[in-house]
Amino acid sequence: QLQLVESGGGLVQSGGSLRLSCAASGGTLDAYAIGWFRQAPGKEREGISCISRTGGSTNYADSVRGRVVISRDNAKNTAYLDMSSLTPEDTGVYYCAADQWCGSRWYLRISEYDYWGQGTQVTISS
């Protein structure tokens, strides 16, 4: 079955940038839409972004729009999340997930994504 591994998290100062990667194995990433999610301490997991199988369509949560770019390189079996202008409110564990498609209401389908990585910690200092 498909396995996903996130990487690239760490400690970044407020205003900084970070690139997260989502590497797939056990399957080809181009068969799946990829979503990025995050969970802050004491908070529910929230959707950040989603990208279609070919990368032709992208979706962003209002909270990160303009500061986040989602992309994918299917030849490398990897998806990415580029973040900038980071603030302490962006602190949390970031996850990537795979499903058949994003859908126009992708942010409401958190429990429906078929595959999840273990997450990578992102900490933004003030």
PDB file of C-alpha atoms in Angstrom:
ATOM      1  CA  GLN A   1       0.000   0.000   0.000  1.00  0.00           C
ATOM      2  CA  LEU A   2       0.995   3.589  -0.456  1.00  0.00           C
ATOM      3  CA  GLN A   3       3.260   5.030   2.228  1.00  0.00           C
ATOM      4  CA  LEU A   4       3.930   8.724   2.761  1.00  0.00           C
ATOM      5  CA  VAL A   5       6.828  10.307   4.637  1.00  0.00           C
ATOM      6  CA  GLU A   6       7.011  14.013   5.425  1.00  0.00           C
ATOM      7  CA  SER A   7      10.272  15.859   5.929  1.00  0.00           C
ATOM      8  CA  GLY A   8      11.617  19.393   6.113  1.00  0.00           C
ATOM      9  CA  GLY A   9      10.142  20.536   9.399  1.00  0.00           C
ATOM     10  CA  GLY A  10      12.131  22.369  12.030  1.00  0.00           C
ATOM     11  CA  LEU A  11      12.513  25.597  13.982  1.00  0.00           C
ATOM     12  CA  VAL A  12      12.134  28.823  12.020  1.00  0.00           C
ATOM     13  CA  GLN A  13      11.977  32.451  13.121  1.00  0.00           C
ATOM     14  CA  SER A  14       8.859  34.491  12.525  1.00  0.00           C
ATOM     15  CA  GLY A  15       8.850  35.827   8.977  1.00  0.00           C
ATOM     16  CA  GLY A  16      10.945  32.956   7.677  1.00  0.00           C
ATOM     17  CA  SER A  17      10.280  30.341   5.020  1.00  0.00           C
ATOM     18  CA  LEU A  18      10.247  26.577   4.906  1.00  0.00           C
ATOM     19  CA  ARG A  19       9.813  23.798   2.352  1.00  0.00           C
ATOM     20  CA  LEU A  20       8.115  20.571   3.382  1.00  0.00           C
ATOM     21  CA  SER A  21       8.368  17.409   1.291  1.00  0.00           C
ATOM     22  CA  CYS A  22       6.073  14.410   1.027  1.00  0.00           C
ATOM     23  CA  ALA A  23       7.767  11.336  -0.436  1.00  0.00           C
ATOM     24  CA  ALA A  24       5.684   8.368  -1.552  1.00  0.00           C
ATOM     25  CA  SER A  25       6.567   4.700  -1.776  1.00  0.00           C
ATOM     26  CA  GLY A  26       4.619   1.526  -2.473  1.00  0.00           C
ATOM     27  CA  GLY A  27       2.738   3.285  -5.246  1.00  0.00           C
ATOM     28  CA  THR A  28       2.963   6.078  -7.783  1.00  0.00           C
ATOM     29  CA  LEU A  29       2.040   9.499  -6.528  1.00  0.00           C
ATOM     30  CA  ASP A  30       0.466  10.513  -9.833  1.00  0.00           C
ATOM     31  CA  ALA A  31      -2.484   8.236  -9.038  1.00  0.00           C
ATOM     32  CA  TYR A  32      -3.479  10.482  -6.133  1.00  0.00           C
ATOM     33  CA  ALA A  33      -4.416  13.989  -5.228  1.00  0.00           C
ATOM     34  CA  ILE A  34      -2.274  15.221  -2.310  1.00  0.00           C
ATOM     35  CA  GLY A  35      -3.475  17.283   0.613  1.00  0.00           C
ATOM     36  CA  TRP A  36      -1.490  19.042   3.332  1.00  0.00           C
ATOM     37  CA  PHE A  37      -2.873  19.390   6.858  1.00  0.00           C
ATOM     38  CA  ARG A  38      -1.625  20.661  10.188  1.00  0.00           C
ATOM     39  CA  GLN A  39      -2.503  20.220  13.831  1.00  0.00           C
ATOM     40  CA  ALA A  40      -1.521  22.663  16.548  1.00  0.00           C
ATOM     41  CA  PRO A  41      -1.410  21.606  20.224  1.00  0.00           C
ATOM     42  CA  GLY A  42      -4.921  21.394  21.605  1.00  0.00           C
ATOM     43  CA  LYS A  43      -6.442  22.085  18.193  1.00  0.00           C
ATOM     44  CA  GLU A  44      -8.254  19.992  15.618  1.00  0.00           C
ATOM     45  CA  ARG A  45      -6.459  19.015  12.444  1.00  0.00           C
ATOM     46  CA  GLU A  46      -7.109  21.523   9.674  1.00  0.00           C
ATOM     47  CA  GLY A  47      -6.689  21.446   5.930  1.00  0.00           C
ATOM     48  CA  ILE A  48      -4.054  23.723   4.412  1.00  0.00           C
ATOM     49  CA  SER A  49      -3.906  22.900   0.732  1.00  0.00           C
ATOM     50  CA  CYS A  50      -4.665  20.260  -1.878  1.00  0.00           C
ATOM     51  CA  ILE A  51      -3.310  19.593  -5.360  1.00  0.00           C
ATOM     52  CA  SER A  52      -4.800  17.485  -8.132  1.00  0.00           C
ATOM     53  CA  ARG A  53      -3.106  14.434  -9.637  1.00  0.00           C
ATOM     54  CA  THR A  54      -1.442  16.350 -12.448  1.00  0.00           C
ATOM     55  CA  GLY A  55      -0.951  19.578 -10.520  1.00  0.00           C
ATOM     56  CA  GLY A  56      -3.367  21.450 -12.752  1.00  0.00           C
ATOM     57  CA  SER A  57      -5.651  22.456  -9.899  1.00  0.00           C
ATOM     58  CA  THR A  58      -4.761  23.709  -6.417  1.00  0.00           C
ATOM     59  CA  ASN A  59      -6.728  24.679  -3.337  1.00  0.00           C
ATOM     60  CA  TYR A  60      -5.729  26.758  -0.319  1.00  0.00           C
ATOM     61  CA  ALA A  61      -7.238  27.485   3.056  1.00  0.00           C
ATOM     62  CA  ASP A  62      -8.012  31.137   3.713  1.00  0.00           C
ATOM     63  CA  SER A  63      -5.604  31.140   6.649  1.00  0.00           C
ATOM     64  CA  VAL A  64      -2.586  30.457   4.413  1.00  0.00           C
ATOM     65  CA  ARG A  65      -3.612  31.829   1.040  1.00  0.00           C
ATOM     66  CA  GLY A  66      -0.854  33.952  -0.435  1.00  0.00           C
ATOM     67  CA  ARG A  67       1.788  32.513   1.912  1.00  0.00           C
ATOM     68  CA  VAL A  68       1.754  28.898   0.773  1.00  0.00           C
ATOM     69  CA  VAL A  69       2.438  27.199  -2.548  1.00  0.00           C
ATOM     70  CA  ILE A  70       1.672  23.529  -3.093  1.00  0.00           C
ATOM     71  CA  SER A  71       3.404  21.658  -5.899  1.00  0.00           C
ATOM     72  CA  ARG A  72       4.363  18.183  -6.993  1.00  0.00           C
ATOM     73  CA  ASP A  73       6.979  16.388  -9.053  1.00  0.00           C
ATOM     74  CA  ASN A  74       5.445  13.096 -10.077  1.00  0.00           C
ATOM     75  CA  ALA A  75       8.692  11.940 -11.671  1.00  0.00           C
ATOM     76  CA  LYS A  76      10.255  12.116  -8.191  1.00  0.00           C
ATOM     77  CA  ASN A  77       7.148  10.722  -6.479  1.00  0.00           C
ATOM     78  CA  THR A  78       7.194  13.757  -4.215  1.00  0.00           C
ATOM     79  CA  ALA A  79       4.868  16.615  -3.310  1.00  0.00           C
ATOM     80  CA  TYR A  80       5.916  19.890  -1.695  1.00  0.00           C
ATOM     81  CA  LEU A  81       4.569  22.661   0.467  1.00  0.00           C
ATOM     82  CA  ASP A  82       6.460  25.952   0.312  1.00  0.00           C
ATOM     83  CA  MET A  83       5.615  28.324   3.152  1.00  0.00           C
ATOM     84  CA  SER A  84       6.669  31.923   3.690  1.00  0.00           C
ATOM     85  CA  SER A  85       5.936  34.820   6.047  1.00  0.00           C
ATOM     86  CA  LEU A  86       5.568  32.290   8.824  1.00  0.00           C
ATOM     87  CA  THR A  87       4.151  33.275  12.207  1.00  0.00           C
ATOM     88  CA  PRO A  88       3.858  31.448  15.547  1.00  0.00           C
ATOM     89  CA  GLU A  89       0.270  30.615  14.572  1.00  0.00           C
ATOM     90  CA  ASP A  90       1.720  28.320  11.895  1.00  0.00           C
ATOM     91  CA  THR A  91       3.314  26.105  14.553  1.00  0.00           C
ATOM     92  CA  GLY A  92       2.124  22.509  14.544  1.00  0.00           C
ATOM     93  CA  VAL A  93       2.593  19.043  13.124  1.00  0.00           C
ATOM     94  CA  TYR A  94       2.215  19.022   9.352  1.00  0.00           C
ATOM     95  CA  TYR A  95       0.877  15.993   7.520  1.00  0.00           C
ATOM     96  CA  CYS A  96       0.472  15.032   3.899  1.00  0.00           C
ATOM     97  CA  ALA A  97      -2.335  12.755   2.767  1.00  0.00           C
ATOM     98  CA  ALA A  98      -3.484  11.065  -0.444  1.00  0.00           C
ATOM     99  CA  ASP A  99      -6.913  10.512  -1.924  1.00  0.00           C
ATOM    100  CA  GLN A 100      -8.531  10.027  -5.323  1.00  0.00           C
ATOM    101  CA  TRP A 101      -9.219  13.727  -5.700  1.00  0.00           C
ATOM    102  CA  CYS A 102      -9.352  16.983  -3.762  1.00  0.00           C
ATOM    103  CA  GLY A 103     -12.910  18.034  -4.516  1.00  0.00           C
ATOM    104  CA  SER A 104     -14.322  21.514  -4.129  1.00  0.00           C
ATOM    105  CA  ARG A 105     -14.921  20.820  -0.435  1.00  0.00           C
ATOM    106  CA  TRP A 106     -11.606  19.061   0.198  1.00  0.00           C
ATOM    107  CA  TYR A 107     -11.173  20.806   3.547  1.00  0.00           C
ATOM    108  CA  LEU A 108     -14.287  19.031   4.869  1.00  0.00           C
ATOM    109  CA  ARG A 109     -13.071  15.549   3.960  1.00  0.00           C
ATOM    110  CA  ILE A 110     -10.184  15.102   6.422  1.00  0.00           C
ATOM    111  CA  SER A 111     -11.466  11.714   7.616  1.00  0.00           C
ATOM    112  CA  GLU A 112     -11.860  10.488   4.037  1.00  0.00           C
ATOM    113  CA  TYR A 113      -8.228  10.663   2.891  1.00  0.00           C
ATOM    114  CA  ASP A 114      -6.947   7.138   2.391  1.00  0.00           C
ATOM    115  CA  TYR A 115      -3.262   7.497   3.274  1.00  0.00           C
ATOM    116  CA  TRP A 116      -1.396   9.651   5.791  1.00  0.00           C
ATOM    117  CA  GLY A 117       2.193  10.302   6.705  1.00  0.00           C
ATOM    118  CA  GLN A 118       3.441  10.428  10.298  1.00  0.00           C
ATOM    119  CA  GLY A 119       3.873  14.185  10.256  1.00  0.00           C
ATOM    120  CA  THR A 120       6.749  16.617  10.645  1.00  0.00           C
ATOM    121  CA  GLN A 121       7.011  19.233  13.395  1.00  0.00           C
ATOM    122  CA  VAL A 122       7.114  22.897  12.406  1.00  0.00           C
ATOM    123  CA  THR A 123       7.875  25.420  15.144  1.00  0.00           C
ATOM    124  CA  ILE A 124       7.869  29.167  14.503  1.00  0.00           C
ATOM    125  CA  SER A 125       9.513  31.316  17.146  1.00  0.00           C
ATOM    126  CA  SER A 126       8.341  34.840  17.904  1.00  0.00           C
TER     127      SER A 126
END
